[in-house]
Amino acid sequence: MADPFAPGLLARLPEPPRRVVVVRASRIGDFLCATPALRALRAALPAAEITVIGLPFNRDLAERSPHVDRFVPFPGFPGIAEQFFDARTATACFRRMQAEAFDLALQMHGSGVYANPFTLLLGARHTTGFVRPGDGPGRLDAALPLPNRGHEIDRVLALPRFLGAPDRGRQVEFPLTPADRAEAAALLATGRPPWIALHPGARDASRRWPEARFAAVGSALRARWGGTLVVVGDAETQPAAAAIARASGGSVVDLTGRTSLPVLGAILARCALLLTGDSGPAHIAYALGTPSVTIFGDTDPVRWGPPADGPHAVLDGRGAIASVTAEEVFAAACGVVHHGQEYRHSSAG
């Protein structure tokens, strides 16, 4: 019996897996950080049908990925807080998944304390995933201690690399369609470029920078560059958007609660800059190359920040996001937009 901590499981299997399921039941930014790992898995198993189990609002991202064939909404599971758990719904999901007779299941969700039991209940012939450093493999056929350092992209990529998948790079993917771009253009038609995107929302209060500072920086940038402020986010961000519009005056387009996730990406692709806390839109900007300033509170910019070689700036509040001043954000914004113009020019050759 092979050592479950030995690398190269894919080469040890008697035949390439034809039906594969991946568990990544995490939020938008987390899901985007897994796209390089999905790309590597697809390169290793080009003929396989790859199913992803994820949070429902990531369906659009998964279904338009060239590396994913099918998406199944995560039904919830005890200990995994991202989705409400209903035993009847989960049981029905397990029955459907077991009937699929997957050849290989991969747990890419996290340390595996709760996600590995969930993944094992899918009933795949072989199951692999992360475990906490120091833990045994449990019932996994191949187990990798979850790296406790580095960027989330590299942490997740460690699993397909451990299995023997080829390296296909670290670039995060956010595919856009012509329809996405057309809808974005229509939504922005009431303003004029350059568009300056502000995303004041966040799930956790510790990630929300004060609305008045968003308004102050946005107004200062608009006075410097001209153009239009564009406030983005879900419907829960609408009160913050209204406060920013009142405080900043001038030209503001409020798109909170009005876009799908892909159209939000197309809007950010047209913007000169995104100001945001550590959030899903920040990762979309990283994927699309839109210059950004991300303000961190109690999350780790080493793990969740932008790529070092792009037009992005990070301001770290070190546990206190309100300690980051409007003056610091304004200076960072001016720096990344200048850098971004040079970056895009050099990329175009």
Short mmCIF file of C-alpha atoms in Angstrom, two decimals:
data_model
loop_
_atom_site.label_atom_id
_atom_site.label_comp_id
_atom_site.label_asym_id
_atom_site.label_seq_id
_atom_site.Cartn_x
_atom_site.Cartn_y
_atom_site.Cartn_z
CA MET A 1 0.00 0.00 0.00
CA ALA A 2 1.47 3.34 -1.07
CA ASP A 3 2.41 5.99 1.44
CA PRO A 4 -0.49 8.52 1.37
CA PHE A 5 2.01 11.34 1.85
CA ALA A 6 4.01 10.30 -1.23
CA PRO A 7 3.63 12.61 -4.23
CA GLY A 8 2.53 11.53 -7.70
CA LEU A 9 -0.85 9.86 -7.11
CA LEU A 10 -1.97 10.46 -10.70
CA ALA A 11 0.91 8.39 -12.06
CA ARG A 12 0.14 5.55 -9.63
CA LEU A 13 -3.50 5.15 -10.65
CA PRO A 14 -4.17 2.19 -12.98
CA GLU A 15 -5.83 4.52 -15.51
CA PRO A 16 -6.43 8.26 -15.78
CA PRO A 17 -9.53 9.38 -13.86
CA ARG A 18 -12.45 10.06 -16.19
CA ARG A 19 -14.85 11.60 -13.67
CA VAL A 20 -13.35 14.09 -11.20
CA VAL A 21 -14.95 16.23 -8.50
CA VAL A 22 -13.30 19.20 -6.78
CA VAL A 23 -14.51 20.76 -3.52
CA ARG A 24 -13.87 24.51 -3.15
CA ALA A 25 -16.81 25.88 -1.14
CA SER A 26 -15.41 29.34 -0.47
CA ARG A 27 -16.11 32.94 -1.38
CA ILE A 28 -15.37 34.80 -4.61
CA GLY A 29 -11.76 35.75 -3.95
CA ASP A 30 -10.97 32.29 -2.60
CA PHE A 31 -12.53 30.69 -5.65
CA LEU A 32 -10.55 32.90 -8.03
CA CYS A 33 -7.34 31.96 -6.21
CA ALA A 34 -8.11 28.33 -7.11
CA THR A 35 -8.32 28.93 -10.87
CA PRO A 36 -4.60 28.22 -11.46
CA ALA A 37 -5.04 24.91 -9.62
CA LEU A 38 -8.05 24.02 -11.78
CA ARG A 39 -6.01 24.90 -14.88
CA ALA A 40 -3.21 22.58 -13.76
CA LEU A 41 -5.70 19.79 -13.07
CA ARG A 42 -7.24 20.20 -16.52
CA ALA A 43 -3.77 20.03 -18.10
CA ALA A 44 -3.11 16.78 -16.25
CA LEU A 45 -6.50 15.25 -17.12
CA PRO A 46 -7.58 16.74 -20.46
CA ALA A 47 -10.17 14.04 -21.16
CA ALA A 48 -11.77 14.04 -17.71
CA GLU A 49 -15.14 15.52 -16.82
CA ILE A 50 -14.36 17.92 -13.97
CA THR A 51 -17.18 18.84 -11.58
CA VAL A 52 -16.73 21.62 -9.03
CA ILE A 53 -18.74 21.82 -5.81
CA GLY A 54 -18.82 25.45 -4.68
CA LEU A 55 -20.91 28.18 -3.12
CA PRO A 56 -23.96 29.04 -5.25
CA PHE A 57 -22.85 32.58 -6.14
CA ASN A 58 -19.70 31.19 -7.77
CA ARG A 59 -21.73 29.31 -10.38
CA ASP A 60 -21.11 31.92 -13.10
CA LEU A 61 -17.35 31.79 -12.51
CA ALA A 62 -17.22 28.01 -12.58
CA GLU A 63 -19.51 27.44 -15.54
CA ARG A 64 -17.62 29.80 -17.85
CA SER A 65 -14.23 28.35 -16.89
CA PRO A 66 -12.61 26.24 -19.63
CA HIS A 67 -11.33 23.96 -16.87
CA VAL A 68 -14.74 23.08 -15.38
CA ASP A 69 -17.40 20.94 -17.05
CA ARG A 70 -20.10 21.10 -14.39
CA PHE A 71 -20.96 23.01 -11.23
CA VAL A 72 -22.84 21.63 -8.21
CA PRO A 73 -23.96 23.99 -5.41
CA PHE A 74 -22.40 23.18 -2.05
CA PRO A 75 -25.25 21.93 0.18
CA GLY A 76 -23.70 22.93 3.50
CA PHE A 77 -21.97 20.72 6.04
CA PRO A 78 -21.40 20.87 9.81
CA GLY A 79 -18.35 23.00 10.63
CA ILE A 80 -18.21 24.75 7.23
CA ALA A 81 -19.71 28.16 7.94
CA GLU A 82 -19.96 29.52 4.41
CA GLN A 83 -23.32 27.86 3.68
CA PHE A 84 -26.35 27.08 5.85
CA PHE A 85 -26.54 23.36 6.60
CA ASP A 86 -29.77 21.48 6.03
CA ALA A 87 -29.46 17.75 6.66
CA ARG A 88 -32.13 16.79 4.13
CA THR A 89 -30.54 18.87 1.36
CA ALA A 90 -27.07 17.54 2.14
CA THR A 91 -28.23 13.93 2.23
CA ALA A 92 -29.90 14.29 -1.16
CA CYS A 93 -26.71 15.84 -2.56
CA PHE A 94 -24.57 12.98 -1.26
CA ARG A 95 -26.89 10.42 -2.85
CA ARG A 96 -26.68 12.17 -6.21
CA MET A 97 -22.91 12.51 -6.01
CA GLN A 98 -22.39 8.88 -4.97
CA ALA A 99 -24.47 7.80 -7.96
CA GLU A 100 -22.01 9.68 -10.20
CA ALA A 101 -19.29 7.13 -9.32
CA PHE A 102 -16.44 9.64 -9.42
CA ASP A 103 -12.98 8.24 -10.03
CA LEU A 104 -11.21 11.00 -8.08
CA ALA A 105 -12.28 13.60 -5.52
CA LEU A 106 -10.05 16.53 -4.53
CA GLN A 107 -10.56 18.58 -1.39
CA MET A 108 -9.23 22.08 -2.19
CA HIS A 109 -11.29 23.84 0.46
CA GLY A 110 -8.87 24.07 3.37
CA SER A 111 -7.21 22.14 6.17
CA GLY A 112 -9.67 19.27 5.88
CA VAL A 113 -10.96 19.12 9.45
CA TYR A 114 -14.53 19.38 8.14
CA ALA A 115 -14.02 19.39 4.37
CA ASN A 116 -12.35 15.96 4.22
CA PRO A 117 -15.34 14.17 5.82
CA PHE A 118 -17.57 15.99 3.34
CA THR A 119 -15.37 15.00 0.39
CA LEU A 120 -15.17 11.37 1.49
CA LEU A 121 -18.98 11.21 1.58
CA LEU A 122 -19.01 11.91 -2.17
CA GLY A 123 -18.02 8.26 -2.59
CA ALA A 124 -15.21 8.63 -5.13
CA ARG A 125 -12.95 5.67 -5.88
CA HIS A 126 -9.93 7.75 -4.81
CA THR A 127 -9.94 10.82 -2.56
CA THR A 128 -7.15 13.30 -1.95
CA GLY A 129 -6.82 16.64 -0.23
CA PHE A 130 -5.18 18.81 2.36
CA VAL A 131 -4.74 17.93 6.02
CA ARG A 132 -3.54 20.01 8.93
CA PRO A 133 0.23 19.87 9.40
CA GLY A 134 0.94 17.09 11.87
CA ASP A 135 -2.33 15.24 11.23
CA GLY A 136 -2.49 11.80 9.70
CA PRO A 137 -4.08 11.11 6.31
CA GLY A 138 -7.26 9.63 7.75
CA ARG A 139 -9.10 7.83 4.96
CA LEU A 140 -7.51 9.86 2.17
CA ASP A 141 -5.63 7.96 -0.53
CA ALA A 142 -3.20 10.87 -0.84
CA ALA A 143 -2.79 13.67 1.70
CA LEU A 144 -0.81 16.90 1.62
CA PRO A 145 -0.21 19.03 4.73
CA LEU A 146 -1.74 22.43 3.96
CA PRO A 147 1.09 24.96 3.51
CA ASN A 148 0.89 27.49 6.33
CA ARG A 149 2.73 30.25 4.47
CA GLY A 150 2.61 31.95 1.11
CA HIS A 151 -0.10 33.30 -1.14
CA GLU A 152 -3.43 31.49 -1.34
CA ILE A 153 -2.80 30.81 -5.04
CA ASP A 154 0.34 28.85 -4.19
CA ARG A 155 -1.25 27.11 -1.22
CA VAL A 156 -4.03 25.70 -3.41
CA LEU A 157 -1.69 24.99 -6.34
CA ALA A 158 0.35 22.79 -4.03
CA LEU A 159 -2.27 20.03 -4.27
CA PRO A 160 -2.28 19.44 -8.06
CA ARG A 161 1.50 19.79 -8.04
CA PHE A 162 1.68 17.14 -5.30
CA LEU A 163 -0.52 14.85 -7.39
CA GLY A 164 1.80 15.24 -10.40
CA ALA A 165 -0.07 17.82 -12.50
CA PRO A 166 2.04 20.03 -14.78
CA ASP A 167 2.71 23.65 -13.90
CA ARG A 168 0.51 26.01 -15.90
CA GLY A 169 1.36 29.23 -14.06
CA ARG A 170 -0.16 31.35 -11.31
CA GLN A 171 -2.32 33.72 -13.37
CA VAL A 172 -5.86 34.02 -12.00
CA GLU A 173 -8.61 33.79 -14.63
CA PHE A 174 -11.84 35.78 -14.93
CA PRO A 175 -13.29 35.13 -18.40
CA LEU A 176 -15.47 37.87 -19.94
CA THR A 177 -17.84 37.56 -22.89
CA PRO A 178 -18.84 40.19 -25.47
CA ALA A 179 -22.27 40.27 -23.80
CA ASP A 180 -20.67 41.10 -20.44
CA ARG A 181 -18.72 43.94 -22.01
CA ALA A 182 -21.76 45.29 -23.84
CA GLU A 183 -23.85 45.36 -20.68
CA ALA A 184 -21.04 47.08 -18.79
CA ALA A 185 -20.76 49.73 -21.49
CA ALA A 186 -24.50 50.39 -21.29
CA LEU A 187 -24.42 50.75 -17.50
CA LEU A 188 -21.55 53.23 -17.71
CA ALA A 189 -23.10 55.26 -20.52
CA THR A 190 -24.38 57.95 -18.13
CA GLY A 191 -20.85 58.86 -17.06
CA ARG A 192 -17.65 59.74 -18.83
CA PRO A 193 -14.17 58.26 -18.53
CA PRO A 194 -11.96 57.79 -16.73
CA TRP A 195 -14.14 55.67 -14.47
CA ILE A 196 -12.94 55.34 -10.88
CA ALA A 197 -14.49 52.35 -9.11
CA LEU A 198 -15.13 52.35 -5.37
CA HIS A 199 -16.11 49.19 -3.50
CA PRO A 200 -16.91 50.09 0.12
CA GLY A 201 -18.63 46.81 1.02
CA ALA A 202 -17.32 43.74 2.82
CA ARG A 203 -18.83 40.80 4.62
CA ASP A 204 -16.93 41.61 7.82
CA ALA A 205 -16.92 45.03 9.46
CA SER A 206 -13.17 44.68 10.05
CA ARG A 207 -12.69 44.90 6.25
CA ARG A 208 -14.77 48.05 5.73
CA TRP A 209 -12.88 51.29 5.34
CA PRO A 210 -14.92 54.38 6.39
CA GLU A 211 -17.38 55.57 3.74
CA ALA A 212 -16.42 59.22 4.27
CA ARG A 213 -12.84 58.41 3.29
CA PHE A 214 -13.94 56.63 0.14
CA ALA A 215 -15.88 59.77 -0.76
CA ALA A 216 -12.95 62.05 0.06
CA VAL A 217 -10.43 60.08 -1.99
CA GLY A 218 -12.86 59.59 -4.86
CA SER A 219 -13.61 63.31 -4.97
CA ALA A 220 -9.91 64.18 -4.92
CA LEU A 221 -9.14 61.75 -7.74
CA ARG A 222 -12.05 63.03 -9.81
CA ALA A 223 -10.85 66.60 -9.30
CA ARG A 224 -7.39 65.55 -10.47
CA TRP A 225 -8.34 63.34 -13.43
CA GLY A 226 -11.93 64.28 -14.28
CA GLY A 227 -14.21 61.37 -15.06
CA THR A 228 -16.83 59.56 -13.01
CA LEU A 229 -16.98 57.73 -9.70
CA VAL A 230 -18.59 54.29 -9.98
CA VAL A 231 -19.72 52.58 -6.77
CA VAL A 232 -19.94 48.79 -7.10
CA GLY A 233 -21.05 45.98 -4.84
CA ASP A 234 -24.06 43.90 -3.91
CA ALA A 235 -27.42 45.20 -2.70
CA GLU A 236 -26.18 45.33 0.89
CA THR A 237 -23.69 47.99 -0.20
CA GLN A 238 -26.42 50.39 -1.38
CA PRO A 239 -26.58 52.46 1.86
CA ALA A 240 -22.81 52.99 1.70
CA ALA A 241 -23.07 53.95 -1.97
CA ALA A 242 -25.77 56.52 -1.18
CA ALA A 243 -23.62 58.01 1.58
CA ILE A 244 -20.62 58.26 -0.75
CA ALA A 245 -22.72 59.92 -3.46
CA ARG A 246 -24.03 62.51 -0.98
CA ALA A 247 -20.60 63.24 0.43
CA SER A 248 -18.69 63.39 -2.84
CA GLY A 249 -21.17 65.29 -5.01
CA GLY A 250 -20.50 65.56 -8.72
CA SER A 251 -20.75 62.64 -11.10
CA VAL A 252 -21.40 59.29 -9.39
CA VAL A 253 -22.83 56.13 -10.97
CA ASP A 254 -24.30 53.78 -8.35
CA LEU A 255 -24.22 50.20 -9.64
CA THR A 256 -24.62 48.44 -6.29
CA GLY A 257 -27.00 45.52 -6.57
CA ARG A 258 -27.38 46.03 -10.33
CA THR A 259 -24.81 43.69 -11.85
CA SER A 260 -24.09 40.02 -12.12
CA LEU A 261 -20.61 38.92 -11.13
CA PRO A 262 -19.39 38.69 -14.77
CA VAL A 263 -20.77 42.15 -15.60
CA LEU A 264 -19.08 43.53 -12.49
CA GLY A 265 -15.85 42.15 -13.94
CA ALA A 266 -16.53 43.83 -17.28
CA ILE A 267 -17.15 47.14 -15.49
CA LEU A 268 -13.89 46.86 -13.56
CA ALA A 269 -12.09 46.04 -16.82
CA ARG A 270 -13.18 49.47 -18.13
CA CYS A 271 -12.13 51.36 -15.00
CA ALA A 272 -8.90 53.27 -14.55
CA LEU A 273 -8.75 52.28 -10.89
CA LEU A 274 -10.47 50.30 -8.14
CA LEU A 275 -10.40 51.38 -4.48
CA THR A 276 -11.50 48.55 -2.21
CA GLY A 277 -11.00 46.60 0.95
CA ASP A 278 -9.88 42.97 0.85
CA SER A 279 -12.86 41.58 -1.06
CA GLY A 280 -14.01 39.67 -4.12
CA PRO A 281 -13.82 42.71 -6.44
CA ALA A 282 -10.18 43.18 -5.42
CA HIS A 283 -9.37 39.71 -6.76
CA ILE A 284 -11.35 40.40 -9.93
CA ALA A 285 -9.24 43.52 -10.50
CA TYR A 286 -6.08 41.49 -9.93
CA ALA A 287 -7.24 38.94 -12.53
CA LEU A 288 -8.13 41.58 -15.11
CA GLY A 289 -5.11 43.84 -14.60
CA THR A 290 -7.19 46.83 -13.49
CA PRO A 291 -5.03 49.12 -11.32
CA SER A 292 -6.15 48.84 -7.71
CA VAL A 293 -5.55 50.00 -4.17
CA THR A 294 -6.56 47.39 -1.60
CA ILE A 295 -6.91 48.43 2.03
CA PHE A 296 -6.38 45.57 4.47
CA GLY A 297 -7.63 45.36 8.03
CA ASP A 298 -7.27 42.06 9.85
CA THR A 299 -6.55 39.83 6.84
CA ASP A 300 -3.06 38.96 5.65
CA PRO A 301 -1.94 40.77 2.47
CA VAL A 302 0.86 38.24 2.00
CA ARG A 303 -1.78 35.53 1.62
CA TRP A 304 -4.55 37.52 -0.08
CA GLY A 305 -2.88 40.48 -1.76
CA PRO A 306 -2.30 41.23 -5.44
CA PRO A 307 0.51 39.93 -7.65
CA ALA A 308 3.74 41.83 -7.12
CA ASP A 309 4.27 42.53 -10.82
CA GLY A 310 0.97 44.30 -11.57
CA PRO A 311 -0.41 47.83 -11.16
CA HIS A 312 -1.60 47.33 -7.61
CA ALA A 313 -0.92 48.82 -4.18
CA VAL A 314 -1.59 47.39 -0.73
CA LEU A 315 -2.13 49.46 2.41
CA ASP A 316 -2.06 47.34 5.55
CA GLY A 317 -3.96 48.57 8.60
CA ARG A 318 -2.48 45.69 10.63
CA GLY A 319 -5.74 44.81 12.31
CA ALA A 320 -7.20 48.33 12.29
CA ILE A 321 -8.41 49.27 8.81
CA ALA A 322 -9.46 52.75 9.96
CA SER A 323 -5.82 53.53 10.73
CA VAL A 324 -5.20 53.85 6.98
CA THR A 325 -5.64 57.51 6.08
CA ALA A 326 -7.31 59.08 3.06
CA GLU A 327 -4.02 60.79 2.23
CA GLU A 328 -2.22 57.44 2.06
CA VAL A 329 -4.88 55.98 -0.22
CA PHE A 330 -4.86 59.02 -2.52
CA ALA A 331 -1.07 58.84 -2.89
CA ALA A 332 -1.20 55.10 -3.56
CA ALA A 333 -3.94 55.57 -6.17
CA CYS A 334 -1.94 58.18 -8.05
CA GLY A 335 1.07 55.87 -7.98
CA VAL A 336 -0.65 52.74 -9.30
CA VAL A 337 -2.50 54.50 -12.10
CA HIS A 338 0.77 55.99 -13.34
CA HIS A 339 2.40 52.57 -12.94
CA GLY A 340 -0.59 50.92 -14.59
CA GLN A 341 -0.32 53.11 -17.67
CA GLU A 342 3.35 52.21 -18.03
CA TYR A 343 2.56 48.54 -17.28
CA ARG A 344 -0.12 48.29 -19.96
CA HIS A 345 2.03 50.12 -22.51
CA SER A 346 4.94 47.77 -21.91
CA SER A 347 2.62 44.74 -22.04
CA ALA A 348 1.42 45.85 -25.46
CA GLY A 349 4.99 45.72 -26.68
#
